Structures are given as structure tokens and as C-alpha cells.
Coordinates of C-alpha atoms in Angstrom, one line a residue:
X1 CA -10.4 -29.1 3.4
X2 CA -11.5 -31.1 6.3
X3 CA -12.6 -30.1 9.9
X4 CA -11.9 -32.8 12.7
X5 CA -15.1 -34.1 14.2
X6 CA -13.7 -33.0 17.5
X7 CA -14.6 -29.5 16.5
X8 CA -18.8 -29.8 16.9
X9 CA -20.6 -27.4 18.5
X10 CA -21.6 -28.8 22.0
X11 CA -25.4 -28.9 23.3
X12 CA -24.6 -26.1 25.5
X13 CA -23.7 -23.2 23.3
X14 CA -26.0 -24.8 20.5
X15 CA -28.8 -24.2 23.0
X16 CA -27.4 -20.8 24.4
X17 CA -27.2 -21.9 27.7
X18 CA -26.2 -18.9 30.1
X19 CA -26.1 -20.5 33.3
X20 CA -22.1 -21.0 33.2
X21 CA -20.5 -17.9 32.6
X22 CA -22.1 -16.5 36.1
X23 CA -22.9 -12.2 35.3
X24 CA -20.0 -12.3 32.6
X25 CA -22.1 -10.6 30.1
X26 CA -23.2 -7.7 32.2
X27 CA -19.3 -7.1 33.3
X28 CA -18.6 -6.0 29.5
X29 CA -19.0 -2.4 27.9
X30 CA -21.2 -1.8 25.6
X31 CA -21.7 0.7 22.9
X32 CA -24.8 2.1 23.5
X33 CA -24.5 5.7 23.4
X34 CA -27.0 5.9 20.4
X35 CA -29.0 3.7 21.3
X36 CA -30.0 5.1 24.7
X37 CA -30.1 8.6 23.1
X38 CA -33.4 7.1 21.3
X39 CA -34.9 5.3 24.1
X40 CA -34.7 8.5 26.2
X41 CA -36.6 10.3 22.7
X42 CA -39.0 7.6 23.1
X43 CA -39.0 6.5 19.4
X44 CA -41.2 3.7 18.5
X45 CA -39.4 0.1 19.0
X46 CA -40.0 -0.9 15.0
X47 CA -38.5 2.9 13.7
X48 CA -35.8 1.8 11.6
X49 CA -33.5 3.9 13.5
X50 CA -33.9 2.0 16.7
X51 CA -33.8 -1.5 14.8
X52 CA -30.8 -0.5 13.3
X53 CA -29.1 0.8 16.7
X54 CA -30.2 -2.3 18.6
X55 CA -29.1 -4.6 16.1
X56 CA -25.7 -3.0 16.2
X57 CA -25.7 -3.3 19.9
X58 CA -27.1 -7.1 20.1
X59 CA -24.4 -8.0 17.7
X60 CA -21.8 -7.0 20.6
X61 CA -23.3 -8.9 23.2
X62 CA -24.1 -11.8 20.6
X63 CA -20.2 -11.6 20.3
X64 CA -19.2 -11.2 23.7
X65 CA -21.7 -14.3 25.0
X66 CA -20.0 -16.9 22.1
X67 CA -16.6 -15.8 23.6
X68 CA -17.3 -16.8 27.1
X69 CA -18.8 -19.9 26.1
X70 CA -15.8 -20.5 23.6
X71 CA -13.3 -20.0 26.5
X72 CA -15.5 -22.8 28.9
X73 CA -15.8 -25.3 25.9
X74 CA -11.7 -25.1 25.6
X75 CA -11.1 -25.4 28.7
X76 CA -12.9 -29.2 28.2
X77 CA -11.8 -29.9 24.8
X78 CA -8.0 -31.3 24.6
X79 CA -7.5 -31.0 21.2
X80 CA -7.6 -27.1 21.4
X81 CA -4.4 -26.5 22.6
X82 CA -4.1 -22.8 22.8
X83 CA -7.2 -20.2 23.4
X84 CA -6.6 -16.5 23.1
X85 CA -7.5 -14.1 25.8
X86 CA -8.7 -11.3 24.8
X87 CA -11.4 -8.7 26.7
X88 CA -11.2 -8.9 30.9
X89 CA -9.9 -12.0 31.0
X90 CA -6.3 -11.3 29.1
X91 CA -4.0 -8.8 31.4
X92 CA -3.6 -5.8 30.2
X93 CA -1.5 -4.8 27.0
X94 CA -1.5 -2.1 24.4
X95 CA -2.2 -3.1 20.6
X96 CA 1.6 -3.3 19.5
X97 CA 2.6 -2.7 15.6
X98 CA 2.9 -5.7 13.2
X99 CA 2.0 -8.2 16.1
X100 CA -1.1 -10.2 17.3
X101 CA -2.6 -7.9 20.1
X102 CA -5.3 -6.6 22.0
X103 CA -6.5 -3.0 21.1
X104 CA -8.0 -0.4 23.8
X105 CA -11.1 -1.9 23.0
X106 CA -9.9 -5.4 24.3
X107 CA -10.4 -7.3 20.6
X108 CA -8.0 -9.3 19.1
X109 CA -5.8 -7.4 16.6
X110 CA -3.0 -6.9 14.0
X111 CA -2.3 -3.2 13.4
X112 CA 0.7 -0.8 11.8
X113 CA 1.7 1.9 13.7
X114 CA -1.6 4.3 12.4
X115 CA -4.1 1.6 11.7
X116 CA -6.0 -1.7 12.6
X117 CA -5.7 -4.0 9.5
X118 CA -7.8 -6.9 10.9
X119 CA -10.3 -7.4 13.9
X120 CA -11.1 -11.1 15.3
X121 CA -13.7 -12.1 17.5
X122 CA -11.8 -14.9 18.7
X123 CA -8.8 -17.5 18.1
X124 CA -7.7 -20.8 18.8
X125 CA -4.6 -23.5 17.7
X126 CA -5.7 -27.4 17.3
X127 CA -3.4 -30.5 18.1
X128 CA -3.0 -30.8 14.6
X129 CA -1.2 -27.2 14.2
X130 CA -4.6 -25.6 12.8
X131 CA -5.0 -22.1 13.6
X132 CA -8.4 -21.5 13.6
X133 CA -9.8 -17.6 13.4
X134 CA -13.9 -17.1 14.9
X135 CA -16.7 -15.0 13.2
X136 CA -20.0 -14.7 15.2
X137 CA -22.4 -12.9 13.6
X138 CA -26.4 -12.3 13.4
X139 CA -26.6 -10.9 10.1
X140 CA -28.5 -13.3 8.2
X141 CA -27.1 -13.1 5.1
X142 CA -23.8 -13.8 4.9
X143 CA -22.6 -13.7 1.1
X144 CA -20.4 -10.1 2.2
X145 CA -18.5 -12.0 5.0
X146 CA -16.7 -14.0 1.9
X147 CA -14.3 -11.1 1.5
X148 CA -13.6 -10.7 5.4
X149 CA -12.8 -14.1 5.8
X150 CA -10.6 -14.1 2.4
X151 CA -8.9 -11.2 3.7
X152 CA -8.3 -12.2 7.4
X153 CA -7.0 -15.9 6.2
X154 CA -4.6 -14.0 3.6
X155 CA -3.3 -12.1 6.5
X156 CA -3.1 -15.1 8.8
X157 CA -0.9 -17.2 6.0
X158 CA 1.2 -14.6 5.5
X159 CA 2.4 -14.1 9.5
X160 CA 1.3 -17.9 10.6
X161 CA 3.1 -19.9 7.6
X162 CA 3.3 -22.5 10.0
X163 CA -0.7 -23.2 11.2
X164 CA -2.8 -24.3 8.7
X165 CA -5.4 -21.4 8.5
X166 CA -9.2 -22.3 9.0
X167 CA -12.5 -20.1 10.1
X168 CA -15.2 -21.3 12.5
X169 CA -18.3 -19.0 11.7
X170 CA -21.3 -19.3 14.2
X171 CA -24.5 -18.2 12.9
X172 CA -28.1 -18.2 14.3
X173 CA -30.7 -20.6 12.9
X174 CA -32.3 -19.1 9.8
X175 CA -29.0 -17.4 8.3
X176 CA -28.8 -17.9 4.7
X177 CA -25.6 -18.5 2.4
X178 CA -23.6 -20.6 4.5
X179 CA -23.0 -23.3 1.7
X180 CA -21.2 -20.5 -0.1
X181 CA -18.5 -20.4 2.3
X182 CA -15.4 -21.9 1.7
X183 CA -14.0 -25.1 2.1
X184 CA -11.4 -23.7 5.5
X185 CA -14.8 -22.5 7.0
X186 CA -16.6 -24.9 9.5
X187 CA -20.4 -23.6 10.6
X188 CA -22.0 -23.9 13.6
X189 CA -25.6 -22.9 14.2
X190 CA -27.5 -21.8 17.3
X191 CA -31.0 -20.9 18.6
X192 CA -32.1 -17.6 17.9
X193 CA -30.2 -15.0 20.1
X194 CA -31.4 -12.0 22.0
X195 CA -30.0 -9.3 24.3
X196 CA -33.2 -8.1 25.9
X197 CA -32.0 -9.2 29.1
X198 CA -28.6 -7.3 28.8
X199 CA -30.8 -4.3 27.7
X200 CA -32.8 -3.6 30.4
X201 CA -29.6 -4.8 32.8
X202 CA -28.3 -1.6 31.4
X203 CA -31.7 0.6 31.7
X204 CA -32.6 -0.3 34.8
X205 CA -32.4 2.1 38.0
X206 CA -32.3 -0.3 39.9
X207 CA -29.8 -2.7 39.1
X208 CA -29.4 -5.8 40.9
X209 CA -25.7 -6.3 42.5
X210 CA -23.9 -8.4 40.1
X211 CA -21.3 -11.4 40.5
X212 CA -17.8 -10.8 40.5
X213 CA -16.8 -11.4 37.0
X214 CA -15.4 -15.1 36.5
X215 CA -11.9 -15.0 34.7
X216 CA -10.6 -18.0 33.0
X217 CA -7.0 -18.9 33.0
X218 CA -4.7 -22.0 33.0
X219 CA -3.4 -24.3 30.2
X220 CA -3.6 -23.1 27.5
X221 CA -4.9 -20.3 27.5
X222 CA -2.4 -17.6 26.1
X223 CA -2.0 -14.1 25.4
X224 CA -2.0 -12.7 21.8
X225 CA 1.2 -11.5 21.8
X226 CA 2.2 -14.6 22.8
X227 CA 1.6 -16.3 19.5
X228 CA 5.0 -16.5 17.1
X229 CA 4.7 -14.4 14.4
X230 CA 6.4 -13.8 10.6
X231 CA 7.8 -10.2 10.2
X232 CA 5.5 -8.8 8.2
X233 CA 5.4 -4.8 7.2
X234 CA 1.9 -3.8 5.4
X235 CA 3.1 -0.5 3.7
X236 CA 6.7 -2.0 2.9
X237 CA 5.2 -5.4 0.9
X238 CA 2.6 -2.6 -0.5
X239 CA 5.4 -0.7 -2.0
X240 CA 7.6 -3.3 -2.9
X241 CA 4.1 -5.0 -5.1
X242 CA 3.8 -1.8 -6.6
X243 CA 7.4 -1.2 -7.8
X244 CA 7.7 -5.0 -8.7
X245 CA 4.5 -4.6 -10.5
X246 CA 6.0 -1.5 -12.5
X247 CA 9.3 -3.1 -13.3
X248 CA 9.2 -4.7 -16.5
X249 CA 11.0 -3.4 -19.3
X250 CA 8.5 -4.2 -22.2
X251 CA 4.6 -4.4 -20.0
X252 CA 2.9 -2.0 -18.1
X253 CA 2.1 -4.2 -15.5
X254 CA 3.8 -7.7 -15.1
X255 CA 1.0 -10.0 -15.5
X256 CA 3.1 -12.6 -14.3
X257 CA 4.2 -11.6 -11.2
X258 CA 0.7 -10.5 -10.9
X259 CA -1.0 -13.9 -10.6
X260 CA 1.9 -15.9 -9.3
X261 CA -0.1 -17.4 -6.4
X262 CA 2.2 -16.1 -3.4
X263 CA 1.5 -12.5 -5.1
X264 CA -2.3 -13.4 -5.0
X265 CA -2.5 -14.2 -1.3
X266 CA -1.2 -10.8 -0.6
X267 CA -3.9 -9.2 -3.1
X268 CA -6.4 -11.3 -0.9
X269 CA -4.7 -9.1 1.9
X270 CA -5.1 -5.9 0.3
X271 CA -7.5 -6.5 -2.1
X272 CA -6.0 -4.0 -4.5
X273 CA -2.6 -3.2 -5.8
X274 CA -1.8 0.5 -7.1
X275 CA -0.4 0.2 -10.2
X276 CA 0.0 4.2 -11.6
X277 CA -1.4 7.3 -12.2
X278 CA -3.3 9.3 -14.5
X279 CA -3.1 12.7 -15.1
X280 CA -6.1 15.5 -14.2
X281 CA -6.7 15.6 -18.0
X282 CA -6.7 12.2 -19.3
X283 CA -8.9 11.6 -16.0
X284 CA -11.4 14.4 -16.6
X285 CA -12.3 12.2 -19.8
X286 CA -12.2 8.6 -18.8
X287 CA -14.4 9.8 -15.7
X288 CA -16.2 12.2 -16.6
X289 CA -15.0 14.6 -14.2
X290 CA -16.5 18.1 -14.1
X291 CA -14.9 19.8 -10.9
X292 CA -11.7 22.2 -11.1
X293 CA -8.8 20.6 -10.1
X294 CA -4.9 21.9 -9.8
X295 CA -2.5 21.1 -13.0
X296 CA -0.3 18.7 -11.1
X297 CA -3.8 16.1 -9.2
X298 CA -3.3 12.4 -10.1
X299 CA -5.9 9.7 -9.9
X300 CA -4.2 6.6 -8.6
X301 CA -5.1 3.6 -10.8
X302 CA -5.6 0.5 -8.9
X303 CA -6.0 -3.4 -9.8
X304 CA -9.0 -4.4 -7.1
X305 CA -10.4 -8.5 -6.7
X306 CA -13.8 -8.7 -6.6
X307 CA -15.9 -11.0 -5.0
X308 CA -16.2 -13.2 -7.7
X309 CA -12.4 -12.9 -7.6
X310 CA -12.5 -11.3 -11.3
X311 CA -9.8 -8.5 -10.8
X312 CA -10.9 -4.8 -12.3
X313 CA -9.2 -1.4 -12.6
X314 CA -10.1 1.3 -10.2
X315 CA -9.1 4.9 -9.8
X316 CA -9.0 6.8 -6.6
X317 CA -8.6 10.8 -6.9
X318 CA -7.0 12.5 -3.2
X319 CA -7.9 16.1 -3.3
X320 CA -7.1 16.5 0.2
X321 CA -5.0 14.5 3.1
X322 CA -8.3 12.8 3.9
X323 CA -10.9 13.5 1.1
X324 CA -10.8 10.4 -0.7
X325 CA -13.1 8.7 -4.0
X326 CA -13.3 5.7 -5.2
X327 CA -14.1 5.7 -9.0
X328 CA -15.2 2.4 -10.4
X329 CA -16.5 1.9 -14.5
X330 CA -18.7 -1.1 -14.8
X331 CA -20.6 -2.1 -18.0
X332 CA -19.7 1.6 -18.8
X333 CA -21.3 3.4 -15.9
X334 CA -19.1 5.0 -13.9
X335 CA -19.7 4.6 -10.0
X336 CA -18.4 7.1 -7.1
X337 CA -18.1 6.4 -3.2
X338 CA -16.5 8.7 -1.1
X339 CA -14.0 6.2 1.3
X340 CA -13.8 7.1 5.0
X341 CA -11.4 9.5 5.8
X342 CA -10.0 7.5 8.7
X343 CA -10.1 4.5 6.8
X344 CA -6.3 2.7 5.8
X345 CA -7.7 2.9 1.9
X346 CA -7.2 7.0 2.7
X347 CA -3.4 6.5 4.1
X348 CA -2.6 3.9 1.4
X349 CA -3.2 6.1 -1.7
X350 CA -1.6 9.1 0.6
X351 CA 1.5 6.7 0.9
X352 CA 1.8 5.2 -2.3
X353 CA 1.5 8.8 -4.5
X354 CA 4.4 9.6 -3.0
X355 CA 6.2 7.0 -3.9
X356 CA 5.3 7.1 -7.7
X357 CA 7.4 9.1 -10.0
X358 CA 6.7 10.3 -13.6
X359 CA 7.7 7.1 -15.0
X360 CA 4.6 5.8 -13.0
X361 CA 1.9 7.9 -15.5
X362 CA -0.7 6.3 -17.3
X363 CA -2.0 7.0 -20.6
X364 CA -5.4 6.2 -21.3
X365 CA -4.0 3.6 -24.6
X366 CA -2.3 1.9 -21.4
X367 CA -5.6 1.5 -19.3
X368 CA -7.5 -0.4 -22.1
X369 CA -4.2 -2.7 -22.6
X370 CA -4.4 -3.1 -19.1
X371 CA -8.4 -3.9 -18.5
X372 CA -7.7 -6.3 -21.8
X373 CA -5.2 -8.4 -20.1
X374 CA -7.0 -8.4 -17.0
X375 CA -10.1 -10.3 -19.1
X376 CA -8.4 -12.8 -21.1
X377 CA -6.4 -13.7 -17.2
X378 CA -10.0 -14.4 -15.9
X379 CA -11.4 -16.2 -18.9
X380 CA -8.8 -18.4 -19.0
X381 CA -8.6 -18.9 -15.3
X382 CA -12.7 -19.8 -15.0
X383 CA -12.2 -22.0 -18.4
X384 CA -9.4 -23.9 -16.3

């Protein structure tokens, strides 16, 4: 997939030059409740806890700086056509369901009613109907963002069938990985960053009076609702994969619609599907479970892509509205992470036990015919 020359990073942002976006970065807020608890301790600047905090924090400003400078180099480049507004320089809208919006936080969003289901840092549409999602990050590896970015351009497809979807990441010099990303994906690299300035802005008693914050408007740049949209309902599609999934009359699971690539893109999107349920007992053996549970608890089998895009079975067991584990077998030890309760994973399982009858159950014959055909599908799709 190519990237049109017209897209290279300019001079100004490779450089991080500040002196165009006025006091913009001291105009936004900032998450540093944590962090100032621990200067105020006094803990050492090299305690892991501090690193970690201030990392966290120079990320946002790291974040908020590229967007300014994103917004001034669209302004002078014609073949973005539309910019997204997003933080104090969009006017002022709630985070609507199954639209492009802009949260409470001021980020650019698609949500259902309960739940964000992606976050972008910024966004932009080409002359040549490209829609182009940003990632700015100073993390500097970058192997995990692989499954973000299949994610977010999964959902983009889906409700943008229109745009050809492509990522610009922007990294800082030194990051490692970047040849792993894929083909949409165009890199830029900066100097290093650092929000020392922005830090002791924030500390300081006495602050110095700021300038008015500089807004940018005009052609072209748009509101996030404003982009056209395909209907699209997350827990309806969910539902309607898992019943679709569970339809044939001879296989447990229709391999077929399984891997048809339409069907894939959404399992980029999710990254599982929920397939059945096994019963407390047959559970108990195939993980091990010790605890006491009530006659009637399910674990919800799932089929979940991995990075490498090989596609495994997983089992999730609910013991309360928002007590969730993840169960995962691989190589024959079993792994199990406890999933945030205000996570979507949490409301997902929630919704789709309820929709599962009895026909839904799951012996533990059908899990190994299951993990079988899961195999010989990736074999033959790496052998391809």
C-alpha cells in the first residue's frame, strides 16, 4: 500500500519546533493528580513510581503538542482536505452512540451507549479519499500497537467503506519495531520529546500569564460528527456473529463463515467471537478450577486472534456482574487474568450469556474438535 509523498513529515514538527502554536500546550488539562501526589512526598526523580507517573503524563502532552502541530501543517498542505477538531479547538459536543465524536475528555471517539470502543489521537481525509487515523506515541517499542492499529482500521472499514483506511504513527528517534508495521501504516520520526517545560508550568507558584489560546478553524477543518458514517451496532453484529456462528446443522462452529474475509475484519474489531458455553463441571476439569461455584455458572468459550493472527479458544467464567477471568491454555498451561470490571470485555460476556440457550453448551469432545479445526485453518493459511 502506498503513502503519497505529499504526506512527509515537515522540518518543523520533525525538529519539535514550538514557537507556532503560541501557549497552546499550557491551555490543555492534564492528568496529573498522581503525579503531583509524589512530588509533594518528595520521592526520588529515578523511583520507578515517579518514572512511571511522568511517563504517563509526558505521553499526554507528547500527544497534545503533535495535534497542534498536525492542525498548522493542514492548514498548509492542500491535499488534506478535512482535519478533525477535537480538544479546545472543536465546539462543544457530547460523545454520541454509534457516531464519530468527541468524549468529555475532548478525544476523538466511537462509543455505544455504555462504552468507548476506540480512542484516536487525531484524523484526517486526503484528496485521494484516504482516511488517515494518527498514533503518537513515546513508548519505544512498538510491537503491542500492532493489535490497536488492526483493531482501529477494522472499525474504520466497517463505518468508512468509502475512505481507504491508512495509519500515520509518529514516533521519537530511537523507537524500535517500526518495520513491523503494516503496509497502511506510514512512520514519521522526531527528535527526542520532553515535557519538563509543561511540568514546572504546572508546579510553579508563580506562573507567568499565559497567551490566549490560539484556535484554528476554516477550510477544512470539520467536526467529528460531521464525517458520514455506516450504521453500525457493536452488540447487534456481536450477536448476530455468534448466532450465525452456531447455526449449522452438522458443525459446531461454521468454519466457513468463520474465515470468510468480511467476517474476519469484524474479528479484527472484536478480536474474539463467543461461540458457547461450558458447564461448571466439564469446566472444573478442563481448567482446573478449585473454587465452589453454583450448579447452573457457565464459562463462555470464545474464539480470540492473536497477534500472530493464529486464532485460539478462550474461556471467560462471570461470577458476578463485574468479576470477570480470562482463562487461556497454551502449550498446556493454563493462564488466568482478571479483566477490568469497567472494561466492554466485562459487558460483552454479560450480554452474550444471555443470549445463549441450552443448545449453546459445549461438551469438552466439542472443544478439542474445535481447537483441531482452528490448527489445520492456520497451517494451511501460513502454508498459502
Amino acid at each position: 500500500m502506498s503513502h503519497s509523498p505529499k504526506l512527509e513529515i515537515s522540518k518543523s514538527i520533525r525538529n519539535l519546533d514550538s514557537s507556532d502554536i503560541a501557549d497552546n500546550l499550557f491551555h490543555y488539562d492534564y492528568n496529573t493528580k498522581h503525579l503531583l501526589s509524589l512530588i509533594s512526598k518528595g520521592i526520588e526523580l529515578d523511583d520507578p513510581s515517579y518514572l512511571s507517573s511522568f511517563r504517563s503524563f509526558e505521553g499526554e502532552v507528547f500527544e497534545n503538542f503533535l495535534y497542534e502541530k498536525l492542525l498548522r501543517y493542514a492548514q498548509k498542505n492542500d491535499y488534506i482536505e478535512k482535519f478533525i477538531l477535537k480538544g479546545f479547538h472543536q465546539n462543544k459536543h457530547k460523545a454520541f452512540a454509534n457516531t464519530l465524536s468527541i468524549s468529555e475528555k475532548e478525544q476523538i471517539v466511537y462509543r455505544t451507549k455504555s462504552r468507548e470502543i476506540s480512542e484516536f489521537d487525531a484524523m484526517f481525509v486526503t484528496k485521494e479519499n484516504e482516511l488517515y487515523f494518527v498514533e503518537m506515541t513515546l513508548v519505544k517499542s512498538v510491537l503491542k500497537l500492532r493489535r490497536r492499529l488492526r483493531k482501529k482500521k477494522a472499525l474504520l472499514e466497517i463505518i468508512f467503506p468509502n475512505y481507504e483506511i491508512k495509519s500515520l504513527i509518529i514516533l521519537n528517534d530511537g523507537a524500535t519495531g517500526s518495520k513491523q508495521f503494516p503496509s497502511f501504516c506510514k512512520v514519521w520520526f522526531t527528535k527526542e520529546f520532553s515535557a519538563t517545560d509543561v511540568l514546572e508550568f504546572i508546579t510553579s507558584k508563580n506562573r507567568r500569564k499565559l497567551l490566549p489560546k490560539e484556535k484554528i478553524n476554516g477550510k477544512g477543518m470539520i467536526e467529528a460528527h460531521e464525517l458520514k458514517l455506516h450504521p453500525f451496532r457493536y452488540y447487534n453484529t456481536m450477536s448476530w456473529i455468534t448466532k450465525t456462528l452456531h447455526a449449522h446443522k452438522k458443525h459446531i462452529v461454521d468454519m466457513n463463515f468463520l474465515m470468510n474475509p468480511k467476517i474476519q475484519r469484524y474479528h479484527d474489531l472484536y478480536n474474539k467471537f463467543y461461540i458457547g458455553y461450558l458447564n461448571i463441571t466439564d469446566a472444573k476439569k478442563l481448567l482446573q478450577l478449585n473454587d465452589e461455584y453454583k450448579e447452573d455458572q457457565r464459562v463462555i468459550v470464545a474464539i480470540e486472534k492473536k497477534h500472530s493472527e493464529e486464532i485460539i479458544l478462550t474461556y471467560y467464567l462471570q461470577t458476578a456482574r463485574k468479576r470477570l477471568h480470562l482463562y487461556t491454555i497454551e502449550d498446556g498451561k493454563i493462564s488466568k487474568e482478571k479483566k477490568d470490571p469497567y472494561g466492554i470485555t466485562v459487558t460483552e460476556v454479560f450480554h452474550i450469556n444471555k443470549q445463549m440457550d441450552n443448545s449453546y453448551e459445549m461438551t469438552l469432545s466439542n472443544i478439542g474438535v474445535v481447537k483441531k479445526l482452528l490448527k489445520e485453518r492456520f497451517k494451511s493459511t501460513r502454508e498459502l
